[in-house]
JSON list of C-alpha atoms in Angstrom, two decimals:
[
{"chain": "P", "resi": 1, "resn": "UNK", "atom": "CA", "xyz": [94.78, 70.84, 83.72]},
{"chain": "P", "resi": 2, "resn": "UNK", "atom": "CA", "xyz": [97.94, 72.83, 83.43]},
{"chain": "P", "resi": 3, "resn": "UNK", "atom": "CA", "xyz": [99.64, 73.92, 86.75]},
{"chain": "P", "resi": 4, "resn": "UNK", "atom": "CA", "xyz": [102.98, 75.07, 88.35]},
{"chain": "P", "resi": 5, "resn": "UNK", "atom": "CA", "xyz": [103.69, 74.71, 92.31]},
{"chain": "P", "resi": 6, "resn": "UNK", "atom": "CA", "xyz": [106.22, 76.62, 93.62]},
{"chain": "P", "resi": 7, "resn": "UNK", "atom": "CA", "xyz": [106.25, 77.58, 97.60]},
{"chain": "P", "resi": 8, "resn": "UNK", "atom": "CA", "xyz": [104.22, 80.80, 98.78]},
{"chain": "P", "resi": 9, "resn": "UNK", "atom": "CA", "xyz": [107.24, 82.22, 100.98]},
{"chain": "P", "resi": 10, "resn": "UNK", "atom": "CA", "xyz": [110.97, 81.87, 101.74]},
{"chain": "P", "resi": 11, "resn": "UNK", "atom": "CA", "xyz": [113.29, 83.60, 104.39]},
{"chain": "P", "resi": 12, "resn": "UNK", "atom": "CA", "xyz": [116.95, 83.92, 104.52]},
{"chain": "P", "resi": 13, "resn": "UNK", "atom": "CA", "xyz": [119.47, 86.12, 105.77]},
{"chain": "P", "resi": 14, "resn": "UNK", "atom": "CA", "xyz": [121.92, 88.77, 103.56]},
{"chain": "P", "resi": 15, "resn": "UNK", "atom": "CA", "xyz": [125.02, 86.47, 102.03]},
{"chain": "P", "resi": 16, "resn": "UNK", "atom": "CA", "xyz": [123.19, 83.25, 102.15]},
{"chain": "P", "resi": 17, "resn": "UNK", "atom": "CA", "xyz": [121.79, 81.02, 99.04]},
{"chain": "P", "resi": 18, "resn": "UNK", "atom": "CA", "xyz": [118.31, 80.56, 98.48]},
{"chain": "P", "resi": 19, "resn": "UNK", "atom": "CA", "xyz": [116.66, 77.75, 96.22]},
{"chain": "P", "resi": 20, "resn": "UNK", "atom": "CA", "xyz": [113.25, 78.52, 94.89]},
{"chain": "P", "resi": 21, "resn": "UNK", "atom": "CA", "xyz": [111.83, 75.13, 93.73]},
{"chain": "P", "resi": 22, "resn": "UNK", "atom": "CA", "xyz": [109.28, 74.50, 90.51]},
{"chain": "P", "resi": 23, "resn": "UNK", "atom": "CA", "xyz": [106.98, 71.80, 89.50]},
{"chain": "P", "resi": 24, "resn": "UNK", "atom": "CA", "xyz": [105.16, 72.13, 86.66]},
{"chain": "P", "resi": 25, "resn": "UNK", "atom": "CA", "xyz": [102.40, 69.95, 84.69]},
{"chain": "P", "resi": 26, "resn": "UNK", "atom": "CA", "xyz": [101.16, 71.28, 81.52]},
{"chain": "P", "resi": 27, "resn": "UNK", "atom": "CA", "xyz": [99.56, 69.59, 78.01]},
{"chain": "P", "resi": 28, "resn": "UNK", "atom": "CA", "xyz": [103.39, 71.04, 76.46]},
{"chain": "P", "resi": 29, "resn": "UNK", "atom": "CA", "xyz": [106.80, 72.68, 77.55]},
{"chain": "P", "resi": 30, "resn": "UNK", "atom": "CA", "xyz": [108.98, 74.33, 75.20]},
{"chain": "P", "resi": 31, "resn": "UNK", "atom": "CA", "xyz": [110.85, 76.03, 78.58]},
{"chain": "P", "resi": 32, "resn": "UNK", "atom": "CA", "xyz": [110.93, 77.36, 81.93]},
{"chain": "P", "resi": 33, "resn": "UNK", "atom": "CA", "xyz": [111.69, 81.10, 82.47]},
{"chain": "P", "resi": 34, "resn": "UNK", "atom": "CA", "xyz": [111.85, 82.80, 85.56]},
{"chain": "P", "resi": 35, "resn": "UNK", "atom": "CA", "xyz": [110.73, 86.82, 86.79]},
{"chain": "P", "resi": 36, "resn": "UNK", "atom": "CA", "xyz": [111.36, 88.81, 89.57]},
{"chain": "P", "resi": 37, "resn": "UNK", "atom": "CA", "xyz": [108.62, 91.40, 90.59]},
{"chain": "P", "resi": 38, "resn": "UNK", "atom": "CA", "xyz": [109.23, 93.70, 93.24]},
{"chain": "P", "resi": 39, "resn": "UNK", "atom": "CA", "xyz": [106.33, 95.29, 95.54]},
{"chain": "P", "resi": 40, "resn": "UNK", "atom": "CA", "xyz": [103.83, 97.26, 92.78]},
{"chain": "P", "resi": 41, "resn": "UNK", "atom": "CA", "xyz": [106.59, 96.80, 89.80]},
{"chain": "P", "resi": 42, "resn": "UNK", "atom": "CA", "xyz": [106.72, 95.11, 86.44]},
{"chain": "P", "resi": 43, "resn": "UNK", "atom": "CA", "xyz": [108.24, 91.23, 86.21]},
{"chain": "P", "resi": 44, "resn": "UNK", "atom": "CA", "xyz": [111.50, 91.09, 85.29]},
{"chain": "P", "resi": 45, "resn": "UNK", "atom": "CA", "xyz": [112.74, 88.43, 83.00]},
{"chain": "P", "resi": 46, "resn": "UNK", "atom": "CA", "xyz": [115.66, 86.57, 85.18]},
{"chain": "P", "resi": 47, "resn": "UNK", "atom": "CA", "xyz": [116.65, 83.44, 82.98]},
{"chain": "P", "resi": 48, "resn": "UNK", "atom": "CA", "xyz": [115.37, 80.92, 80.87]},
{"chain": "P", "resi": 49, "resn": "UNK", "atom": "CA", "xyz": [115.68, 77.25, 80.51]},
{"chain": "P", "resi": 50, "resn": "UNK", "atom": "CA", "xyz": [114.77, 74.66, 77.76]},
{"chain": "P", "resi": 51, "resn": "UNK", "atom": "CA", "xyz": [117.39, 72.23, 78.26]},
{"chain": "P", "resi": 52, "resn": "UNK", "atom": "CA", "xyz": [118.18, 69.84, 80.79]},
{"chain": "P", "resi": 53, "resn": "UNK", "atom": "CA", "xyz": [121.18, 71.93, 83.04]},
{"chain": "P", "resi": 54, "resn": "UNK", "atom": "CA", "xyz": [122.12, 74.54, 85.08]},
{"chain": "P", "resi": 55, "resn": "UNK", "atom": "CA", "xyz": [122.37, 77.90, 83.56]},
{"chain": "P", "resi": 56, "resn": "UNK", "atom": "CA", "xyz": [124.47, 80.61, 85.21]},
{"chain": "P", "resi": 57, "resn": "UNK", "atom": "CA", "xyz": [124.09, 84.20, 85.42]},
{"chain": "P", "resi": 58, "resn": "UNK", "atom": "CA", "xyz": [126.12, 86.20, 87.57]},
{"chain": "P", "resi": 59, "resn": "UNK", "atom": "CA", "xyz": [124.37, 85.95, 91.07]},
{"chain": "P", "resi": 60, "resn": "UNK", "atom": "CA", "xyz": [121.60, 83.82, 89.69]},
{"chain": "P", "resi": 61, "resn": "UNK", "atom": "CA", "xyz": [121.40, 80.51, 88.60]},
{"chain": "P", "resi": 62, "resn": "UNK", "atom": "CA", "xyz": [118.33, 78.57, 87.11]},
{"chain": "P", "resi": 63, "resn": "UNK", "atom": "CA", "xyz": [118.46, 74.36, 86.75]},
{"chain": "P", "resi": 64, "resn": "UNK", "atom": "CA", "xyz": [115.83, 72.66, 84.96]},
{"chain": "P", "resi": 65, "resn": "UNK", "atom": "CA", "xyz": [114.99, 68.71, 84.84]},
{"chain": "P", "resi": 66, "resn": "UNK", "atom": "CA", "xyz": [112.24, 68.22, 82.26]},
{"chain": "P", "resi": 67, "resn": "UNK", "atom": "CA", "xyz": [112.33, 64.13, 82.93]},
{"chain": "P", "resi": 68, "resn": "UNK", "atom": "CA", "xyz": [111.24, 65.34, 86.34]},
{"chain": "P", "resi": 69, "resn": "UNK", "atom": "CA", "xyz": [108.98, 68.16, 85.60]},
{"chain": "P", "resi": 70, "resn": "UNK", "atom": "CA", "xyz": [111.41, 70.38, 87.60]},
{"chain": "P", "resi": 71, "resn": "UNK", "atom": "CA", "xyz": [113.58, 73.28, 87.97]},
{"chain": "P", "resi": 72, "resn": "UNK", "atom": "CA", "xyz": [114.82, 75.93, 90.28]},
{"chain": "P", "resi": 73, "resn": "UNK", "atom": "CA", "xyz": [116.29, 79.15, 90.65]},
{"chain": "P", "resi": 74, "resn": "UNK", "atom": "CA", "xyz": [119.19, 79.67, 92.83]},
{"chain": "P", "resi": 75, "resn": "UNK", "atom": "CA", "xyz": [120.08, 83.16, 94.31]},
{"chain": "P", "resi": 76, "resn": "UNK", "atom": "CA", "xyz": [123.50, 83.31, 96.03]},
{"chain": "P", "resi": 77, "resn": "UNK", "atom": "CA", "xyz": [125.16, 86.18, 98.15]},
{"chain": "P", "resi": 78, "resn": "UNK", "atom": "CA", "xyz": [121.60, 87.10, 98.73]},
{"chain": "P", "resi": 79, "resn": "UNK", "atom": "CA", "xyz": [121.07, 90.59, 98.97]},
{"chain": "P", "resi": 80, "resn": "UNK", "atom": "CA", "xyz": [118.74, 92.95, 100.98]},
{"chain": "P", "resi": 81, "resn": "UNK", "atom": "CA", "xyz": [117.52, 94.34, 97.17]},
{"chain": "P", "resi": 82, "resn": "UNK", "atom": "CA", "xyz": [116.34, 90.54, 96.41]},
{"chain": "P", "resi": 83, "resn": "UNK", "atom": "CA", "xyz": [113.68, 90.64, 98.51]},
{"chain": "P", "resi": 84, "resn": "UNK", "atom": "CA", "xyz": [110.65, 90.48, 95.93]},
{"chain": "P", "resi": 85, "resn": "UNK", "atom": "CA", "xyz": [108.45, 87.69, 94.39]},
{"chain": "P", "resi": 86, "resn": "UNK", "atom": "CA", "xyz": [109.35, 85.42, 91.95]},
{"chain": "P", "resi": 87, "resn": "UNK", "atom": "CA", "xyz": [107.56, 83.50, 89.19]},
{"chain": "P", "resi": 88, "resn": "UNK", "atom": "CA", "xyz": [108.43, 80.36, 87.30]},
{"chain": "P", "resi": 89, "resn": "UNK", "atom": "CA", "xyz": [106.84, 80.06, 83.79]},
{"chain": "P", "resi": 90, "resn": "UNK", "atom": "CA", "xyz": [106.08, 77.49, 81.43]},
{"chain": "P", "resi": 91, "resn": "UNK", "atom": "CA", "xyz": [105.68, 78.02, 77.73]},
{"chain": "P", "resi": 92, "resn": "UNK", "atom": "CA", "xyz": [103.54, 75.29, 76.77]},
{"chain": "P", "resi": 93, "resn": "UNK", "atom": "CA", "xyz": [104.14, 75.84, 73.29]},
{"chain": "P", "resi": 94, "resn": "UNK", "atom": "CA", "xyz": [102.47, 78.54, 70.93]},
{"chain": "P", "resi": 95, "resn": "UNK", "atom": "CA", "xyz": [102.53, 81.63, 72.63]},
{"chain": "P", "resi": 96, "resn": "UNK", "atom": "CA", "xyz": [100.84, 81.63, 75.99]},
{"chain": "P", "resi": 97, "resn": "UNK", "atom": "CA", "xyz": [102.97, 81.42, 78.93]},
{"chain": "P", "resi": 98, "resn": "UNK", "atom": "CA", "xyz": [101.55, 79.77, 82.14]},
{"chain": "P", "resi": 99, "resn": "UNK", "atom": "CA", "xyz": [102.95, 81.34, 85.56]},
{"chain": "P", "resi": 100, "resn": "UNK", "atom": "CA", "xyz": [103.15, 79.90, 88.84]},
{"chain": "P", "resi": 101, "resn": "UNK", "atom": "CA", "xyz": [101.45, 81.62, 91.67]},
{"chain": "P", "resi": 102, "resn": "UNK", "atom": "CA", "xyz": [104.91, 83.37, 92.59]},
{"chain": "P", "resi": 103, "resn": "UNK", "atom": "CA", "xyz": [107.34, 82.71, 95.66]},
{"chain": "P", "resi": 104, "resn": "UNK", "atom": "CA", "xyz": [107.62, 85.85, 98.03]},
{"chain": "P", "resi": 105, "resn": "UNK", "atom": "CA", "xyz": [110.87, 86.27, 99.02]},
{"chain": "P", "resi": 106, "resn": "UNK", "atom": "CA", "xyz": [111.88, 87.79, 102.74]},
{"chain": "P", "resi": 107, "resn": "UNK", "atom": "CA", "xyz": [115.67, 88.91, 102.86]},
{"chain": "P", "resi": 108, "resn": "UNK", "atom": "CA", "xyz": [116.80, 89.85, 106.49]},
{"chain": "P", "resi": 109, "resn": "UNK", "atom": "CA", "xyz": [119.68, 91.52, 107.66]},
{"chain": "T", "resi": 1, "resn": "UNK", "atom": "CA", "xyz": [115.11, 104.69, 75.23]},
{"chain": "T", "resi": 2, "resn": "UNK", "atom": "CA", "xyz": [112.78, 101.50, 74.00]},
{"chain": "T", "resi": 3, "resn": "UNK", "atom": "CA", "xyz": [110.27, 100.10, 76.74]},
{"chain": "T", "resi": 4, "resn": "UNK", "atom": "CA", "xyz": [106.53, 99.24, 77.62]},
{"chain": "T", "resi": 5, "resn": "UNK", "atom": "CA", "xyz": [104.71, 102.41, 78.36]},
{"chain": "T", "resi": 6, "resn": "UNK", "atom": "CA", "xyz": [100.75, 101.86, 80.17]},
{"chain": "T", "resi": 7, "resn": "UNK", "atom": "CA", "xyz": [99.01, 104.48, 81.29]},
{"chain": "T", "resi": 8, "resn": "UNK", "atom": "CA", "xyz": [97.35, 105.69, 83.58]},
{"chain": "T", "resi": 9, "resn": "UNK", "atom": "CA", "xyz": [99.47, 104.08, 86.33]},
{"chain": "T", "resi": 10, "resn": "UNK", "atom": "CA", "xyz": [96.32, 104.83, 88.34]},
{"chain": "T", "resi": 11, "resn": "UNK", "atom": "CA", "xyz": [92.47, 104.35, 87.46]},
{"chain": "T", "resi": 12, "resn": "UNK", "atom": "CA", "xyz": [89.31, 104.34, 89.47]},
{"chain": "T", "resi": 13, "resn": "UNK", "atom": "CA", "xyz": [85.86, 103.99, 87.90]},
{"chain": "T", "resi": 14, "resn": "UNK", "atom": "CA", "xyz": [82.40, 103.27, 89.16]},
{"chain": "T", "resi": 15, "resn": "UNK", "atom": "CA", "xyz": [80.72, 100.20, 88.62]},
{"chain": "T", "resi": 16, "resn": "UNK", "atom": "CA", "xyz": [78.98, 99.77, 84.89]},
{"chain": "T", "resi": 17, "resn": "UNK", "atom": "CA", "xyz": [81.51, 101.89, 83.29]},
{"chain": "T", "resi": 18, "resn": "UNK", "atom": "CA", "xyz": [83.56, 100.73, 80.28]},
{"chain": "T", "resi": 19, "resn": "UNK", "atom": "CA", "xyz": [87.43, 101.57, 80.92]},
{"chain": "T", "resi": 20, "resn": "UNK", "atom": "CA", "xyz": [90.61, 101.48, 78.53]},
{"chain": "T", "resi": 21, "resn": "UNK", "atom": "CA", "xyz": [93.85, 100.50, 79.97]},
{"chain": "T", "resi": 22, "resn": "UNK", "atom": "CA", "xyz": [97.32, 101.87, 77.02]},
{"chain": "T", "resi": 23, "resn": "UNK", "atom": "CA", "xyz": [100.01, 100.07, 76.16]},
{"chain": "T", "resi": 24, "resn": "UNK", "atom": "CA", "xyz": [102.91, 100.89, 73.60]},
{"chain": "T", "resi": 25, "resn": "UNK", "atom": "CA", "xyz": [105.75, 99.13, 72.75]},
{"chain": "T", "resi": 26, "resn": "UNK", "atom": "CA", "xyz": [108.40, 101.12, 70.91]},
{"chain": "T", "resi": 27, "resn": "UNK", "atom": "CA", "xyz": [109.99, 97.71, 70.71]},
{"chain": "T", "resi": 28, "resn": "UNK", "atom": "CA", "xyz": [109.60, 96.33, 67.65]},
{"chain": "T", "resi": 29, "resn": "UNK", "atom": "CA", "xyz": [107.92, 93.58, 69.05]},
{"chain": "T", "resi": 30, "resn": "UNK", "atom": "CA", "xyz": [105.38, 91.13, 66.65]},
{"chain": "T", "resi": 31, "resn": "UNK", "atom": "CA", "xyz": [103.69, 89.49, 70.29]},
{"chain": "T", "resi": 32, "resn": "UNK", "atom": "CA", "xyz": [102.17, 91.69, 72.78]},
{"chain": "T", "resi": 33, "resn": "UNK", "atom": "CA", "xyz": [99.89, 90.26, 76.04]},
{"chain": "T", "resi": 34, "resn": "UNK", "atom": "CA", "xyz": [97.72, 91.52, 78.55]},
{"chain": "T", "resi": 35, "resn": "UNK", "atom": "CA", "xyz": [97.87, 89.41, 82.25]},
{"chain": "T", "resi": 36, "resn": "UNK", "atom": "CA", "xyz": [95.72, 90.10, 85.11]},
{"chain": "T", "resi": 37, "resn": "UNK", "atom": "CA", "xyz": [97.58, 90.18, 88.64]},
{"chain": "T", "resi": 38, "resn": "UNK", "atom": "CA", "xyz": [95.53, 90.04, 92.25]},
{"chain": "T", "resi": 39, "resn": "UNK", "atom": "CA", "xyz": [97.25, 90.30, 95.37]},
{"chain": "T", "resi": 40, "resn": "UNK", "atom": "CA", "xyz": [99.45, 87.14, 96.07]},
{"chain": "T", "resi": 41, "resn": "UNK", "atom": "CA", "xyz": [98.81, 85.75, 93.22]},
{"chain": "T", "resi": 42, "resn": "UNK", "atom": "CA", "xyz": [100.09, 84.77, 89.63]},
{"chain": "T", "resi": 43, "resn": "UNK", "atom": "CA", "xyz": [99.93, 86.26, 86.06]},
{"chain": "T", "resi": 44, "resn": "UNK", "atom": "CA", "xyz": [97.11, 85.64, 84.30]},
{"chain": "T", "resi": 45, "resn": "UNK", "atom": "CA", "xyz": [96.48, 85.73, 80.63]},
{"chain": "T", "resi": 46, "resn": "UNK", "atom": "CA", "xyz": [94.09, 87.71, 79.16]},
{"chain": "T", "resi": 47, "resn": "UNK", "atom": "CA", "xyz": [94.59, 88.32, 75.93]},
{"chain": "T", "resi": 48, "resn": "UNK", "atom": "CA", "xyz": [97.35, 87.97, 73.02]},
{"chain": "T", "resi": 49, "resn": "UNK", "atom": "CA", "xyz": [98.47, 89.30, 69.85]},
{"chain": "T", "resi": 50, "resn": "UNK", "atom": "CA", "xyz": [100.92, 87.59, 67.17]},
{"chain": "T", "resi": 51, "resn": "UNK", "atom": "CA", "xyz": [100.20, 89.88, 64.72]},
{"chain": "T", "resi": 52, "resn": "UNK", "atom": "CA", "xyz": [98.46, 93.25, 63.96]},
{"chain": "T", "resi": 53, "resn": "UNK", "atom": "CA", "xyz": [95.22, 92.97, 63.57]},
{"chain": "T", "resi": 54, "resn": "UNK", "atom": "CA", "xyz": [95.06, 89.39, 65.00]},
{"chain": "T", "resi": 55, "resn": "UNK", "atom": "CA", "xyz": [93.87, 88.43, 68.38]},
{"chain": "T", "resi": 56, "resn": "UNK", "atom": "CA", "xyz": [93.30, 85.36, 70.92]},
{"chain": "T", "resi": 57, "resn": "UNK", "atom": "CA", "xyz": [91.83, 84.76, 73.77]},
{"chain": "T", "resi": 58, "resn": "UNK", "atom": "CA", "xyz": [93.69, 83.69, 77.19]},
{"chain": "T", "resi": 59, "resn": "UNK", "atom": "CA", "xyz": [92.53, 82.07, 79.98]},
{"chain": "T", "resi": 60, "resn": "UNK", "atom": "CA", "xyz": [90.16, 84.95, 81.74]},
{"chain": "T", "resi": 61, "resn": "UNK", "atom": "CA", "xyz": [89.02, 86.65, 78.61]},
{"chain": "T", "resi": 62, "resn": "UNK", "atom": "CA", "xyz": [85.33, 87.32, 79.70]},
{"chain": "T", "resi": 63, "resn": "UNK", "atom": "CA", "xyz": [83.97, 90.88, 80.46]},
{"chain": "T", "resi": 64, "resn": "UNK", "atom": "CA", "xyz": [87.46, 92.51, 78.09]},
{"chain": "T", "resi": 65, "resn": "UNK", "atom": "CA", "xyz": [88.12, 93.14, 74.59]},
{"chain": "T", "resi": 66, "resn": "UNK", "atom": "CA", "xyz": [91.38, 94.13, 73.00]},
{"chain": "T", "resi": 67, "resn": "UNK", "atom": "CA", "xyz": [92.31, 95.53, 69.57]},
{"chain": "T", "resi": 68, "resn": "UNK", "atom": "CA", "xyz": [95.83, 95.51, 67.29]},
{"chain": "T", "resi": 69, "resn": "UNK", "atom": "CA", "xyz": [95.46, 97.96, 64.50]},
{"chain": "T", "resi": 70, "resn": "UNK", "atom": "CA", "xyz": [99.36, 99.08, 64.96]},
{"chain": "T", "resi": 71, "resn": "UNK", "atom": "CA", "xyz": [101.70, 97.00, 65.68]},
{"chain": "T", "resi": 72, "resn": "UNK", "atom": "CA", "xyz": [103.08, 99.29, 68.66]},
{"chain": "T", "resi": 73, "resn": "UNK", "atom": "CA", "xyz": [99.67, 99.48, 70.55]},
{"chain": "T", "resi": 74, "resn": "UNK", "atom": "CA", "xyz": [97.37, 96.74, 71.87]},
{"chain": "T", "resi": 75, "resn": "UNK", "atom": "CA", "xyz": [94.70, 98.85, 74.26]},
{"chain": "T", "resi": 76, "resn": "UNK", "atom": "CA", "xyz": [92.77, 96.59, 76.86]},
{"chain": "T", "resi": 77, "resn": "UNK", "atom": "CA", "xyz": [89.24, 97.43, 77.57]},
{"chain": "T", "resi": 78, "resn": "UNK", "atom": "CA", "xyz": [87.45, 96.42, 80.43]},
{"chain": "T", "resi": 79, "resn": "UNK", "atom": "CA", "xyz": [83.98, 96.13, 80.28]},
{"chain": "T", "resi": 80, "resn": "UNK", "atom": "CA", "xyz": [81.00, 96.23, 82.81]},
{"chain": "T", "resi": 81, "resn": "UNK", "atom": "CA", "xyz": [80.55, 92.45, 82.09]},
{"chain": "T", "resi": 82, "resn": "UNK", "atom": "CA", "xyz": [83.58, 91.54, 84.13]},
{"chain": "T", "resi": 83, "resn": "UNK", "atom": "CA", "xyz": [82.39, 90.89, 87.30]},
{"chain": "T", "resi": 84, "resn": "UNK", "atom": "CA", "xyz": [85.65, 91.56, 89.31]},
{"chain": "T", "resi": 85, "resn": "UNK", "atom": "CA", "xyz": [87.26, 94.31, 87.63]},
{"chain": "T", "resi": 86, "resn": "UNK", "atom": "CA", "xyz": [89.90, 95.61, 90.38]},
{"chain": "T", "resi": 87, "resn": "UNK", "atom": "CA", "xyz": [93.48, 93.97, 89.65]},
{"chain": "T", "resi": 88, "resn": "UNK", "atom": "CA", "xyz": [96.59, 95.18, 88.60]},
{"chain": "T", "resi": 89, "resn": "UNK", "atom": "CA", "xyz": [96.30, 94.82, 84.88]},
{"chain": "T", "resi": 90, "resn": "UNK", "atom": "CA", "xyz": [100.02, 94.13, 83.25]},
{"chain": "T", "resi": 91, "resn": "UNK", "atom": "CA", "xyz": [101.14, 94.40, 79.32]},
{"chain": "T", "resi": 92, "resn": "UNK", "atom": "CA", "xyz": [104.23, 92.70, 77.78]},
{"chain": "T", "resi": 93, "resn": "UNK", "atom": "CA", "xyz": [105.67, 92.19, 74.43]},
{"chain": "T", "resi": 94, "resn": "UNK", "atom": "CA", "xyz": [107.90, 89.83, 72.79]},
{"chain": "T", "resi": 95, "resn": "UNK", "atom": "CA", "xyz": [109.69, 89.15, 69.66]},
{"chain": "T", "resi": 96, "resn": "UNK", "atom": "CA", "xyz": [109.53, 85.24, 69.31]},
{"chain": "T", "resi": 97, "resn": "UNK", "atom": "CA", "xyz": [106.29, 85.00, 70.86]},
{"chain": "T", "resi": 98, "resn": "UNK", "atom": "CA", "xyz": [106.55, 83.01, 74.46]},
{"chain": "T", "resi": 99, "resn": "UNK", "atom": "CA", "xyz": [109.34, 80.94, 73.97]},
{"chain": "T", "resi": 100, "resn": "UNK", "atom": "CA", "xyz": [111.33, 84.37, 74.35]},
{"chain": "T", "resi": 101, "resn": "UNK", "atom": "CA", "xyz": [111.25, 86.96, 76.86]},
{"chain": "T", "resi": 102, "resn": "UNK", "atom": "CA", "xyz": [108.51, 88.71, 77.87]},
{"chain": "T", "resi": 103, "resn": "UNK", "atom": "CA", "xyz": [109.38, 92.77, 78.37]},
{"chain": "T", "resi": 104, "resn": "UNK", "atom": "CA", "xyz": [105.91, 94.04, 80.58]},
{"chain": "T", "resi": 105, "resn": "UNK", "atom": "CA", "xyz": [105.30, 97.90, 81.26]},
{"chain": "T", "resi": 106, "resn": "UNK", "atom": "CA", "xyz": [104.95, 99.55, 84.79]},
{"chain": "T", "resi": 107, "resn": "UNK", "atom": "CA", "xyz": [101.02, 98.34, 85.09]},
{"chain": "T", "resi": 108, "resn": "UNK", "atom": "CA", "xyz": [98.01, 100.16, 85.34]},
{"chain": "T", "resi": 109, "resn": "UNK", "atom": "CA", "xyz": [95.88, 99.18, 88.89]},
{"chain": "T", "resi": 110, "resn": "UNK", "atom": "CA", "xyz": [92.35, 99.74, 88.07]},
{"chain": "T", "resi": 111, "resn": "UNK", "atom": "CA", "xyz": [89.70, 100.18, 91.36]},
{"chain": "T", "resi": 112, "resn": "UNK", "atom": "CA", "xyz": [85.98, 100.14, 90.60]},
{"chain": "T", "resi": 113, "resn": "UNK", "atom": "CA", "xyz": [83.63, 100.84, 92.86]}
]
């Protein structure tokens, strides 16, 4: 079957960095993307990765290892406005997208 | 300004009853989807559209149907057939199909009871 794992929750406090890990197995990959989706809101596309590296965009960063099966998404100076859920996404080729079940994330003061 | 509209944001219906769920894309976008959402959970796919008038199935696509006569609007209908209709129901589009970004509307969260 095809499946992602990422964790169900994280906590951290305001101004700290956060990693949000993703493994993924699936019949393809042509890239990992991840969304942000605040409480009753649309996703939001965040970044996208379908090379092996670290891609950089403002506050958030997103790393991918396809020899591993692996990437991450890295919010720094964490803010009280990041609190929300966030998805990882694999594109398996064609044009379905598989999401992970989505990491709630707790920002506290 | 160009978006993902869905309406109604809101939708209750009894059990048995056929429902539509909108969406329009002002976009210009070939690819539009249709993901089911239940609390704490992940996107699931539906339905898809490359083209007009060209459809697929996802990975839940019993008890809905879809159409894509314009390329701007790809309704969702759920019928009485799906057993577990209540979810928030999500549309996106895309230009390059899923290797690009997906652009989703606000949702519609459907209640049957």
């Amino acid at each position: 079957g095809q499946s992602l794992e990422q964790p169900s929750e994280v906590t951290a406090v305001e101004g700290a960095i956060v990693q949000i890990n993703c493994t993924y197995q699936t019949s393809g990959f042509y890239g990992l993307s991840w969304y942000q989706q605040h409480d009753g809101g649309a996703p939001t596309f965040l970044s996208y990765n379908a090379l092996d590296g670290l891609e950089e965009t403002g506050r958030f960063s997103s790393f991918l290892s396809r020899s591993d099966s692996y990437g991450y998404l890295l919010l720094q100076e964490l803010q009280m406005k990041d609190s929300a859920s966030y998805f990882c996404a694999v594109n398996p080729g064609g044009f379905k997208t598989i999401f992970g079940a989505g990491t709630r994330l707790f920002v506290k003061a | 300004d160009g978006g993902i509209t869905q309406s109604p944001k809101y939708l209750f219906r009894k059990e048995g009853q056929n429902v539509t769920l909108s969406c329009e894309q002002n976009l210009n976008h070939d690819a539009m989807y249709w993901y089911r959402q239940d609390p704490g959970q992940g996107l699931r796919l539906i339905y898809y559209s490359q083209i007009v008038n060209d459809f697929q199935k996802g990975d839940i696509a019993e008890g809905y149907s879809v159409s894509r006569e314009k390329k701007e609007s790809f309704p969702l209908t759920v019928t009485s057939a799906q057993k577990n209709p209540t979810a928030f129901y999500l549309c996106a589009s895309s230009t390059t199909g899923a290797r690009g970004e997906q652009y989703f509307g606000p949702g519609t969260r459907l209640t049957v009871t």
